[in-house]
Coordinates of C-alpha atoms in Angstrom, one line a residue:
Chain A
M1343 CA 217.2 -57.0 32.4
K1344 CA 217.5 -57.9 28.8
I1345 CA 214.8 -59.8 26.9
A1346 CA 215.3 -61.5 23.6
V1347 CA 212.3 -62.5 21.5
L1348 CA 212.7 -65.2 18.8
V1349 CA 210.7 -64.4 15.8
K1350 CA 210.2 -66.0 12.4
E1351 CA 209.1 -65.0 9.0
V1352 CA 206.3 -67.3 7.7
P1353 CA 204.3 -67.4 4.5
D1354 CA 201.2 -65.3 4.7
A1355 CA 198.3 -67.4 5.9
A1356 CA 196.3 -66.4 2.8
V1357 CA 198.9 -67.8 0.5
Q1358 CA 198.8 -71.4 -0.5
K1359 CA 201.6 -73.3 1.2
R1360 CA 203.5 -75.8 -0.9
I1361 CA 206.6 -78.0 -0.9
D1362 CA 209.2 -77.2 -3.5
P1363 CA 209.6 -80.6 -5.2
S1364 CA 213.2 -79.9 -6.2
S1365 CA 214.5 -79.3 -2.6
G1366 CA 211.8 -81.1 -0.5
R1367 CA 211.6 -77.9 1.6
L1368 CA 208.7 -75.5 2.2
D1369 CA 208.5 -73.1 -0.7
R1370 CA 209.0 -69.8 1.0
S1371 CA 208.9 -67.6 -2.1
G1372 CA 205.4 -66.2 -1.6
E1373 CA 204.3 -63.3 0.5
K1374 CA 205.8 -63.3 4.0
N1375 CA 204.9 -61.9 7.3
L1376 CA 205.8 -62.1 10.9
N1377 CA 204.5 -65.4 12.4
P1378 CA 201.3 -64.2 14.2
Y1379 CA 202.1 -66.3 17.3
D1380 CA 205.3 -64.3 17.7
T1381 CA 203.4 -61.1 18.2
H1382 CA 202.2 -62.5 21.6
A1383 CA 205.8 -63.0 22.7
I1384 CA 206.7 -59.4 21.8
E1385 CA 203.6 -58.2 23.6
A1386 CA 204.6 -60.3 26.6
A1387 CA 208.0 -58.6 26.6
M1388 CA 206.4 -55.2 26.4
Q1389 CA 204.1 -56.0 29.3
I1390 CA 207.0 -57.0 31.4
R1391 CA 208.7 -53.7 30.6
E1392 CA 205.6 -51.7 31.3
G1393 CA 204.6 -53.8 34.3
G1394 CA 207.4 -52.2 36.3
A1395 CA 208.2 -55.3 38.5
V1396 CA 211.6 -55.4 36.9
E1397 CA 213.7 -52.9 35.0
V1398 CA 213.9 -53.9 31.3
D1399 CA 216.9 -52.3 29.6
E1400 CA 216.4 -53.8 26.2
I1401 CA 214.2 -56.0 24.1
V1402 CA 216.0 -57.6 21.2
A1403 CA 214.2 -59.4 18.3
V1404 CA 216.2 -62.3 16.9
T1405 CA 215.6 -64.3 13.7
M1406 CA 217.3 -66.8 11.5
G1407 CA 216.3 -66.9 7.8
P1408 CA 217.0 -65.6 4.3
E1409 CA 217.4 -61.9 3.4
S1410 CA 213.7 -61.4 3.2
A1411 CA 213.3 -62.2 7.0
V1412 CA 214.3 -58.6 7.8
R1413 CA 210.7 -57.8 7.2
A1414 CA 209.7 -59.9 10.2
L1415 CA 212.3 -58.0 12.2
H1416 CA 210.9 -54.6 11.0
K1417 CA 207.5 -55.7 12.2
A1418 CA 208.9 -56.9 15.5
V1419 CA 210.6 -53.5 16.2
S1420 CA 207.5 -51.7 15.2
L1421 CA 205.7 -53.7 17.9
G1422 CA 208.2 -52.5 20.5
A1423 CA 211.6 -54.3 20.2
D1424 CA 214.5 -51.9 20.6
R1425 CA 216.7 -53.5 18.0
S1426 CA 217.1 -56.7 16.1
V1427 CA 219.5 -59.4 15.1
H1428 CA 219.3 -61.3 11.8
L1429 CA 221.3 -64.5 11.5
T1430 CA 221.5 -65.3 7.8
D1431 CA 223.8 -67.6 5.9
P1432 CA 223.4 -69.9 3.0
A1433 CA 225.0 -72.6 5.2
L1434 CA 221.9 -72.7 7.3
A1435 CA 219.5 -73.6 4.6
G1436 CA 217.7 -76.9 5.2
S1437 CA 218.5 -77.0 8.9
D1438 CA 216.1 -79.2 10.9
V1439 CA 214.6 -78.2 14.3
A1440 CA 217.7 -79.3 16.3
A1441 CA 220.1 -77.5 13.9
T1442 CA 218.0 -74.4 13.9
G1443 CA 217.8 -74.4 17.7
Y1444 CA 221.6 -74.8 17.9
A1445 CA 222.2 -71.9 15.6
L1446 CA 219.8 -69.7 17.5
A1447 CA 221.3 -70.7 20.8
Q1448 CA 224.7 -69.5 19.4
V1449 CA 223.3 -66.1 18.6
L1450 CA 221.7 -65.9 22.1
R1451 CA 225.0 -66.8 23.7
R1452 CA 226.4 -63.6 22.2
E1453 CA 223.4 -61.6 23.4
S1454 CA 223.2 -63.3 26.7
P1455 CA 219.6 -62.2 27.6
D1456 CA 218.1 -62.9 31.0
L1457 CA 214.9 -64.1 29.4
V1458 CA 214.2 -65.5 25.9
L1459 CA 210.5 -65.4 24.8
L1460 CA 209.0 -67.0 21.7
G1461 CA 205.6 -67.9 20.3
Q1462 CA 204.0 -71.3 20.9
Q1463 CA 204.4 -72.4 17.3
S1464 CA 205.2 -71.2 13.9
D1465 CA 202.4 -70.8 11.4
D1466 CA 204.3 -72.8 8.8
G1467 CA 206.2 -75.8 10.2
E1468 CA 203.9 -76.0 13.3
C1469 CA 206.9 -76.8 15.4
Y1470 CA 206.1 -76.5 19.1
T1471 CA 209.6 -77.6 19.9
I1472 CA 212.1 -74.9 19.1
G1473 CA 212.1 -73.3 22.5
A1474 CA 213.0 -76.6 24.3
V1475 CA 215.8 -77.2 21.8
V1476 CA 217.3 -73.7 22.3
A1477 CA 217.0 -74.0 26.1
E1478 CA 218.8 -77.3 26.1
Y1479 CA 221.7 -75.9 24.1
L1480 CA 221.9 -73.0 26.4
G1481 CA 221.6 -75.2 29.5
Q1482 CA 218.6 -73.2 30.7
P1483 CA 215.2 -74.3 31.9
S1484 CA 212.3 -73.9 29.5
L1485 CA 208.5 -74.1 29.5
T1486 CA 206.1 -74.0 26.6
Q1487 CA 202.5 -72.7 26.1
V1488 CA 202.7 -70.3 29.1
I1489 CA 199.5 -68.2 29.4
K1490 CA 200.4 -66.2 32.5
L1491 CA 203.8 -64.9 33.3
D1492 CA 204.7 -63.0 36.5
I1493 CA 208.3 -61.9 37.3
A1494 CA 209.8 -61.1 40.6
G1495 CA 213.6 -60.7 40.9
D1496 CA 215.2 -63.6 39.1
E1497 CA 212.2 -65.9 39.3
L1498 CA 209.2 -66.3 36.9
T1499 CA 205.9 -67.8 38.0
C1500 CA 204.3 -69.4 34.9
E1501 CA 200.9 -70.9 34.4
R1502 CA 200.0 -73.2 31.5
Q1503 CA 197.5 -75.8 30.6
A1504 CA 199.0 -79.3 30.4
E1505 CA 197.6 -82.8 30.1
Y1506 CA 195.7 -82.8 33.4
G1507 CA 194.6 -79.2 33.9
Y1508 CA 196.5 -76.1 34.8
D1509 CA 200.1 -76.2 36.1
T1510 CA 201.9 -73.5 37.9
V1511 CA 205.7 -73.6 37.6
N1512 CA 208.4 -71.4 39.1
V1513 CA 211.4 -71.0 36.8
K1514 CA 214.7 -69.3 37.6
L1515 CA 216.2 -66.9 35.1
P1516 CA 217.9 -67.1 32.7
A1517 CA 215.2 -69.2 30.9
V1518 CA 213.5 -69.8 27.6
I1519 CA 209.7 -69.4 27.7
S1520 CA 207.3 -70.0 24.8
V1521 CA 204.0 -68.2 25.3
G1522 CA 200.5 -69.4 24.3
D1523 CA 198.3 -67.2 22.3
A1524 CA 195.9 -66.7 25.2
I1525 CA 198.6 -64.8 27.2
N1526 CA 197.6 -61.4 25.8
E1527 CA 196.1 -59.4 23.0
P1528 CA 199.0 -58.0 20.9
R1529 CA 198.8 -54.3 20.3
Y1530 CA 198.8 -52.8 16.8
P1531 CA 201.9 -50.8 15.9
S1532 CA 201.5 -47.1 15.5
L1533 CA 202.1 -45.5 12.1
K1534 CA 205.1 -43.7 13.7
A1535 CA 206.5 -47.0 14.9
I1536 CA 206.0 -48.6 11.5
M1537 CA 207.7 -45.7 9.8
G1538 CA 210.6 -45.7 12.3
A1539 CA 211.2 -49.5 12.2
K1540 CA 213.8 -49.4 9.5
K1541 CA 215.8 -46.8 11.5
K1542 CA 216.2 -49.1 14.6
P1543 CA 219.6 -50.9 14.8
L1544 CA 219.8 -54.2 13.0
D1545 CA 222.8 -56.5 13.3
T1546 CA 223.3 -58.9 10.4
L1547 CA 225.3 -62.0 11.4
A1548 CA 226.7 -65.0 9.5
T1549 CA 227.5 -68.3 11.1
G1550 CA 231.2 -67.3 11.6
D1551 CA 230.2 -64.3 13.7
V1552 CA 228.7 -66.5 16.4
D1553 CA 230.9 -69.5 16.3
I1554 CA 228.4 -71.8 14.6
D1555 CA 230.0 -75.1 13.7
A1556 CA 229.0 -75.4 10.0
S1557 CA 229.0 -79.2 10.2
K1558 CA 226.1 -79.0 12.7
V1559 CA 223.8 -76.9 10.5
G1560 CA 222.1 -76.9 7.1
A1561 CA 220.8 -80.0 5.4
E1562 CA 224.1 -81.8 5.8
G1563 CA 224.4 -81.1 9.5
S1564 CA 220.8 -82.1 10.3
H1565 CA 219.8 -85.4 11.7
V1566 CA 216.5 -85.7 10.0
A1567 CA 215.9 -85.9 6.2
C1568 CA 212.4 -85.3 5.0
G1569 CA 211.0 -86.6 1.7
D1570 CA 208.6 -88.9 0.0
F1571 CA 205.9 -86.3 0.1
K1572 CA 202.4 -87.7 -0.6
A1573 CA 198.8 -86.7 -0.4
P1574 CA 196.9 -87.7 2.7
P1575 CA 194.0 -90.2 2.3
S1576 CA 191.3 -88.2 0.7
K1577 CA 188.2 -87.4 2.6
S1578 CA 185.2 -86.5 0.5
A1579 CA 184.4 -82.9 0.8
G1580 CA 181.5 -81.9 2.9
T1581 CA 178.5 -79.9 1.8
I1582 CA 179.0 -76.1 2.1
I1583 CA 176.1 -73.7 2.6
E1584 CA 176.7 -70.0 2.4
D1585 CA 174.4 -68.0 4.5
E1586 CA 173.7 -64.9 2.4
G1587 CA 170.8 -63.1 3.8
D1588 CA 168.1 -65.7 4.1
T1589 CA 169.0 -67.3 7.4
D1590 CA 165.6 -69.1 7.7
D1591 CA 166.4 -70.9 4.5
T1592 CA 169.9 -71.8 5.8
V1593 CA 168.5 -73.1 9.0
G1594 CA 165.9 -75.1 7.0
K1595 CA 168.7 -76.7 5.1
I1596 CA 170.6 -77.6 8.3
I1597 CA 167.5 -79.1 9.8
A1598 CA 166.9 -81.2 6.7
W1599 CA 170.5 -82.4 6.8
L1600 CA 170.2 -83.3 10.5
D1601 CA 166.9 -85.1 9.8
E1602 CA 168.3 -87.1 7.0
R1603 CA 170.9 -88.5 9.5
K1604 CA 168.3 -89.0 12.1
L1605 CA 170.0 -86.6 14.5
L1606 CA 166.8 -85.0 15.6
A1607 CA 165.0 -88.2 16.5
Chain B
M598 CA 220.9 -100.6 19.4
S599 CA 217.6 -102.0 18.1
N600 CA 215.8 -101.3 21.4
I601 CA 213.4 -98.4 21.7
L602 CA 212.9 -96.2 24.7
V603 CA 209.4 -94.8 25.4
Y604 CA 208.2 -92.3 27.9
A605 CA 205.1 -93.1 29.9
L606 CA 203.3 -90.2 31.4
H607 CA 201.2 -90.8 34.5
H608 CA 199.1 -88.9 36.9
E609 CA 197.4 -89.9 40.1
G610 CA 198.2 -93.6 39.7
A611 CA 197.2 -94.1 36.1
F612 CA 199.1 -94.0 32.8
N613 CA 198.1 -91.5 30.1
K614 CA 196.2 -93.2 27.3
N615 CA 198.5 -91.7 24.7
S616 CA 201.5 -93.0 26.5
L617 CA 200.0 -96.5 26.5
G618 CA 199.5 -96.1 22.7
A619 CA 203.2 -95.1 22.4
V620 CA 204.3 -98.1 24.4
A621 CA 202.3 -100.5 22.2
E622 CA 203.6 -98.9 19.0
A623 CA 207.2 -98.9 20.3
S624 CA 206.8 -102.6 21.2
R625 CA 205.5 -103.4 17.7
L626 CA 208.4 -101.4 16.0
A627 CA 211.1 -102.9 18.3
G628 CA 209.8 -106.3 17.5
E629 CA 210.3 -105.6 13.8
L630 CA 213.7 -104.2 14.4
G631 CA 214.6 -107.3 16.5
G632 CA 214.8 -105.5 19.8
E633 CA 212.6 -104.6 22.8
A634 CA 210.6 -101.6 24.0
H635 CA 211.6 -100.2 27.4
A636 CA 209.6 -97.6 29.2
V637 CA 210.7 -94.7 31.4
V638 CA 208.5 -93.5 34.3
V639 CA 209.5 -90.5 36.4
G640 CA 207.6 -89.4 39.5
A641 CA 207.4 -89.4 43.2
G642 CA 207.0 -92.8 44.8
I643 CA 205.7 -94.8 41.8
A644 CA 204.6 -98.3 42.8
D645 CA 206.4 -101.1 41.2
D646 CA 203.1 -102.8 40.5
L647 CA 201.9 -99.8 38.5
A648 CA 205.1 -99.6 36.5
A649 CA 205.0 -103.3 35.7
T650 CA 201.5 -103.0 34.1
L651 CA 203.2 -101.4 31.1
G652 CA 204.2 -105.0 30.3
S653 CA 200.6 -105.6 29.2
Y654 CA 201.2 -103.1 26.4
G655 CA 204.5 -104.6 25.3
A656 CA 207.2 -103.0 27.4
T657 CA 209.7 -105.7 28.7
K658 CA 211.4 -103.4 31.1
V659 CA 210.4 -100.2 32.9
Y660 CA 212.9 -97.8 34.3
K661 CA 211.6 -95.9 37.3
A662 CA 213.2 -92.7 38.5
D663 CA 212.3 -90.4 41.4
G664 CA 211.6 -86.8 40.4
P665 CA 209.0 -84.1 40.2
E666 CA 206.0 -84.8 37.9
G667 CA 204.9 -82.5 35.1
L668 CA 208.3 -81.1 34.2
S669 CA 210.4 -82.0 31.2
G670 CA 213.8 -81.5 32.7
P671 CA 214.1 -84.6 34.9
V672 CA 212.8 -86.9 32.2
I673 CA 215.3 -85.5 29.7
D674 CA 218.0 -86.2 32.4
V675 CA 216.9 -89.8 32.8
M676 CA 216.4 -90.6 29.1
G677 CA 219.7 -88.8 28.2
K678 CA 221.5 -91.1 30.7
L679 CA 219.9 -94.2 29.3
F680 CA 220.8 -93.2 25.7
D681 CA 224.4 -92.7 26.9
G682 CA 224.4 -96.3 27.7
G683 CA 224.3 -97.0 24.0
D684 CA 221.5 -99.5 23.9
Y685 CA 219.0 -97.3 22.2
Q686 CA 218.6 -95.7 18.8
Y687 CA 215.1 -94.4 19.0
A688 CA 212.7 -92.8 21.5
V689 CA 208.9 -92.6 21.1
F690 CA 206.5 -90.2 22.8
G691 CA 202.7 -90.2 22.8
G692 CA 200.9 -86.9 21.8
G693 CA 200.7 -84.1 24.4
L694 CA 202.5 -81.1 25.7
L695 CA 205.1 -82.9 27.8
G696 CA 206.0 -85.3 25.0
F697 CA 206.8 -82.3 22.8
E698 CA 209.0 -80.6 25.5
I699 CA 210.9 -83.8 26.5
G700 CA 211.3 -85.0 22.9
A701 CA 212.7 -81.7 21.7
G702 CA 215.0 -81.2 24.7
L703 CA 216.2 -84.8 24.4
A704 CA 217.0 -84.4 20.7
A705 CA 219.4 -81.5 21.6
R706 CA 220.8 -83.4 24.6
I707 CA 221.8 -86.6 22.6
D708 CA 222.2 -85.1 19.1
A709 CA 219.2 -86.8 17.6
G710 CA 216.8 -86.0 14.8
V711 CA 213.3 -85.2 16.0
T712 CA 209.9 -85.4 14.3
M713 CA 206.7 -84.1 15.9
E714 CA 203.0 -84.7 15.1
V715 CA 203.8 -88.1 13.7
T716 CA 200.8 -90.2 12.6
A717 CA 202.4 -93.4 11.4
V718 CA 205.8 -95.1 11.8
N719 CA 207.2 -97.9 9.6
V720 CA 210.3 -100.0 9.5
V721 CA 212.2 -99.4 6.2
D722 CA 215.5 -101.1 5.6
G723 CA 216.0 -101.8 9.3
Q724 CA 215.4 -98.2 10.2
L725 CA 212.4 -96.2 11.4
A726 CA 210.6 -93.9 9.0
A727 CA 208.1 -91.5 10.5
E728 CA 205.2 -90.0 8.6
R729 CA 204.0 -86.6 9.5
P730 CA 201.2 -84.5 8.0
I731 CA 202.4 -81.0 7.1
L732 CA 201.1 -77.7 5.7
G733 CA 197.8 -77.9 7.4
D734 CA 197.5 -81.6 6.8
S735 CA 197.5 -81.1 3.0
S736 CA 200.6 -83.3 2.5
I737 CA 202.4 -86.1 4.4
S738 CA 206.2 -86.0 4.7
T739 CA 208.4 -88.9 5.8
S740 CA 211.3 -88.4 8.2
R741 CA 214.4 -90.6 8.1
Y742 CA 217.1 -90.3 10.7
K743 CA 220.8 -90.2 10.1
G744 CA 221.5 -91.6 13.5
K745 CA 219.4 -91.5 16.6
G746 CA 215.7 -90.6 16.1
I747 CA 213.0 -89.1 18.3
I748 CA 209.4 -89.6 17.3
I749 CA 206.7 -87.5 19.0
A750 CA 203.2 -88.7 18.0
R751 CA 200.1 -86.7 17.2
L752 CA 197.4 -87.2 19.8
N753 CA 195.6 -90.5 19.4
A754 CA 197.9 -91.5 16.5
F755 CA 198.8 -94.8 18.1
E756 CA 196.2 -97.4 19.1
V757 CA 196.2 -98.5 22.8
K758 CA 196.6 -102.2 22.3
E759 CA 197.2 -104.9 24.9
T760 CA 199.8 -107.3 23.7
G761 CA 199.1 -110.0 26.3
G762 CA 202.7 -109.5 27.6
S763 CA 203.5 -110.4 31.1
A764 CA 204.5 -107.9 33.8
A765 CA 207.5 -105.8 32.9
S766 CA 210.6 -106.0 35.0
V767 CA 211.1 -102.8 36.9
E768 CA 214.5 -101.2 37.4
Q769 CA 215.1 -98.2 39.6
V770 CA 217.5 -95.7 38.0
S771 CA 219.4 -92.9 39.6
Y772 CA 220.4 -89.8 37.6
E773 CA 222.1 -86.5 38.1
A774 CA 219.7 -83.6 37.7
S775 CA 221.1 -81.1 35.2
T776 CA 221.4 -77.5 36.1
Q777 CA 218.5 -76.6 33.9
S778 CA 216.2 -79.1 35.4
Q779 CA 217.0 -77.8 38.9
Q780 CA 215.9 -74.3 37.8
A781 CA 212.2 -75.2 37.3
N782 CA 209.9 -76.2 40.2
I783 CA 206.3 -77.3 39.9
V784 CA 204.1 -75.5 42.3
T785 CA 200.7 -77.0 41.5
R786 CA 199.8 -79.6 38.9
G787 CA 196.5 -80.4 37.2
E788 CA 194.4 -77.7 38.6
Q789 CA 190.8 -77.9 37.3
R790 CA 189.4 -74.5 36.5
G791 CA 185.7 -73.9 36.2
A792 CA 182.8 -76.3 36.8
D793 CA 183.1 -80.1 36.4
V794 CA 181.1 -80.9 33.4
D795 CA 180.8 -84.2 31.5
I796 CA 181.2 -84.0 27.8
E797 CA 182.5 -87.5 27.2
G798 CA 179.1 -89.2 27.7
A799 CA 177.2 -86.8 25.3
S800 CA 176.0 -88.0 22.0
I801 CA 175.6 -84.5 20.7
L802 CA 178.1 -81.8 21.4
V803 CA 177.8 -78.1 20.6
A804 CA 181.3 -76.7 20.7
G805 CA 182.2 -73.1 20.9
G806 CA 185.4 -71.2 20.0
R807 CA 186.7 -67.7 19.8
G808 CA 184.1 -66.9 17.2
L809 CA 181.5 -66.7 20.0
G810 CA 183.2 -63.3 20.7
K811 CA 183.0 -63.3 24.5
A812 CA 182.1 -65.5 27.5
E813 CA 178.5 -64.6 27.2
G814 CA 178.5 -65.9 23.7
F815 CA 178.4 -69.4 25.1
Q816 CA 174.8 -68.8 26.0
L817 CA 174.0 -69.4 22.3
A818 CA 175.8 -72.8 22.4
E819 CA 174.1 -73.7 25.7
D820 CA 170.6 -72.8 24.3
L821 CA 171.2 -75.0 21.3
A822 CA 172.4 -77.9 23.4
K823 CA 169.4 -77.6 25.6
A824 CA 167.1 -77.6 22.5
F825 CA 168.6 -80.9 21.4
G826 CA 167.7 -82.2 24.8
G827 CA 168.9 -85.0 27.2
N828 CA 172.1 -86.2 25.7
A829 CA 173.6 -83.0 24.5
A830 CA 176.3 -80.9 26.1
V831 CA 178.6 -77.9 25.4
A832 CA 182.3 -78.2 24.7
A833 CA 185.0 -75.6 24.1
T834 CA 188.3 -75.0 22.5
R835 CA 191.6 -74.4 24.4
A836 CA 191.7 -70.7 23.4
V837 CA 188.4 -69.9 25.1
V838 CA 189.1 -72.1 28.1
D839 CA 192.4 -70.3 28.6
A840 CA 190.5 -67.0 28.2
G841 CA 188.3 -68.1 31.1
W842 CA 185.1 -68.2 29.0
Y843 CA 184.3 -71.9 29.7
P844 CA 185.4 -74.6 32.2
Y845 CA 188.5 -76.7 31.5
A846 CA 186.5 -79.9 31.9
A847 CA 184.7 -79.1 28.7
Q848 CA 187.8 -78.7 26.6
I849 CA 188.4 -80.7 23.4
G850 CA 191.8 -81.3 22.0
Q851 CA 195.5 -81.8 22.7
T852 CA 195.5 -80.9 26.4
G853 CA 191.8 -81.6 26.8
K854 CA 189.3 -84.4 26.0
T855 CA 189.0 -86.6 23.0
V856 CA 185.4 -87.2 21.9
A857 CA 183.5 -89.0 19.2
P858 CA 179.8 -88.1 19.5
K859 CA 177.1 -88.7 16.9
L860 CA 176.9 -85.0 16.2
Y861 CA 179.6 -82.4 16.7
L862 CA 178.5 -78.9 16.0
A863 CA 181.4 -76.5 16.0
A864 CA 180.4 -72.8 16.3
G865 CA 183.1 -70.2 15.7
I866 CA 185.9 -72.7 15.7
S867 CA 188.6 -72.3 13.1
G868 CA 189.7 -76.0 13.4
A869 CA 193.4 -75.8 14.4
I870 CA 195.2 -79.2 14.5
Q871 CA 195.2 -79.2 18.3
H872 CA 191.4 -79.1 18.2
K873 CA 191.0 -81.4 15.3
V874 CA 192.9 -84.3 16.9
G875 CA 190.3 -84.3 19.8
M876 CA 187.1 -84.5 17.7
Q877 CA 187.9 -85.8 14.2
S878 CA 186.4 -89.2 14.9
S879 CA 182.9 -87.7 15.5
E880 CA 180.3 -89.3 13.3
N881 CA 178.8 -86.1 11.9
I882 CA 180.7 -82.8 12.0
V883 CA 178.8 -79.6 11.3
A884 CA 180.7 -76.3 11.4
I885 CA 179.5 -72.7 11.4
N886 CA 182.1 -70.1 10.8
K887 CA 182.1 -66.7 9.1
D888 CA 185.5 -67.3 7.5
A889 CA 185.1 -69.4 4.4
N890 CA 188.8 -70.3 4.6
A891 CA 188.7 -71.8 8.1
P892 CA 190.4 -75.2 8.2
I893 CA 187.4 -76.7 9.9
F894 CA 185.5 -76.7 6.6
E895 CA 188.1 -79.1 5.2
F896 CA 187.0 -81.9 7.6
S897 CA 183.4 -81.1 8.3
D898 CA 180.5 -82.9 6.7
L899 CA 178.3 -79.9 6.6
G900 CA 179.8 -76.4 6.6
I901 CA 177.9 -73.2 7.0
V902 CA 179.7 -70.0 6.1
G903 CA 177.9 -67.3 8.0
D904 CA 177.3 -65.3 11.2
L905 CA 176.7 -67.6 14.1
N906 CA 174.9 -64.8 16.0
K907 CA 172.2 -64.9 13.3
I908 CA 172.2 -68.6 12.7
L909 CA 172.4 -70.2 16.2
P910 CA 169.3 -68.5 17.7
K911 CA 167.2 -69.5 14.7
L912 CA 168.7 -73.0 14.6
T913 CA 167.8 -73.3 18.3
E914 CA 164.2 -72.3 17.7
A915 CA 164.0 -74.7 14.7
V916 CA 165.4 -77.7 16.7
K917 CA 163.0 -76.9 19.6
A918 CA 160.1 -76.8 17.2
R919 CA 161.1 -80.2 15.7
K920 CA 161.6 -81.7 19.1
G921 CA 158.3 -80.1 20.2

């Protein structure tokens, strides 16, 4: 079987995120990295391959984004993907969730994997939704926040926590599954894998290569326009105590703080 | 076109609180748009009486469809069909996992714009405009829709408000299950894992996250709760519940409980949005975390940057001494 993993380049968590006031979009010019949630999806693909319940012929990492997004793909192949596909085209800039999902679905049609895996959310836009959108465009079942994934033949048994406790759901392949971060502990890439990442095959595609209808993507093709950015109601900053050695002193301060609020009464 | 469709999640004969909030909000918005709020309920053998109670929250009509519960596919099929009828421009969902899945899938099905984590909705020039905090809640963005719009709320964003409306009319709808929704089958739903603990009644909660390091780390949280005495309990984040460190019944956040105790003491919790939405109304929030950049410090009243393994035992002793 063939597994595709959707990955995304996101601003490094340590870098201040900001909106570019001229475009109203997230300023993506800072340091970038592979979305940490995506590493769980790659690891899940690797564990299916290593688990031996099914024969995995290929794991393909797929991303959509500007030129710099190849770095996320390099990271993905260093973690175990065999090759990668990069959809990049100025026409895609400003795509909303639905337009992004449509464009990715067109790439996946070309790849026609048996299973699509992705992380539960991206570290920047915090969209939990892309998997469901991609699945709908592909006409496949989808499930999000899966924390246990077993595969037998063409059927997945998935567990996930929903509103009322844990659900177990059987899903027929092909399917789109977003995994929760509790599903596994992603491995670290070996130095050899990092060095070899740039040598693994990388396909760079534009919208025309995968029959993307240009009127359905980009800011123009999107159904949502975001704007009017404003600051949230300010909450007065709390007191911060740094515990630097004298923990008894720190604890004394906590007790005094609790006392002041009559929380030890 | 000015009518709004709203999904009402239910389980074991009761509607989800967030869904009731969504119905009330949709009713308010539809009123401003000059239309009505209609609810959709999908499940096995839903009683008409139960469906009609959504009228108390402002729904004038409830569509009832037979289908498996806990899956997005059948609900997308039903709502997609209702949108095809042309009477709706917007759909509203309360916070929660299923709302995200259904709303996103529906957006693709009917070519609509979708906004998630919405905290407020306004009517501007006869259209809905949805506010959504972004970038770790440091900014608020407003979504406007070019055509149809789907609004997925953040947990607890909409107030559960009875409108004094009468029972809603209930209409059974049939629908054709799409190929994709036939490819997923629910095996078990709502399984409770771990002990049944009560955290909603506690006035002091000591909550533990990944920073406790391992399941045994919860002993530190339990010792502290015990030192506080009678009305204190231990809560947990989704990550550690999923990891099997603590029972599901103690979980705070998006797929867990919403609490507002007098004191919420978060130990080793980074403060992700999914957690924050379940506890941000607590009267006093104290956080202990070794990472000075943890988001929880942005909404805690007292933040301690340090090693909880050193601080918690001493804090427990100090609380015990004070309680004497």
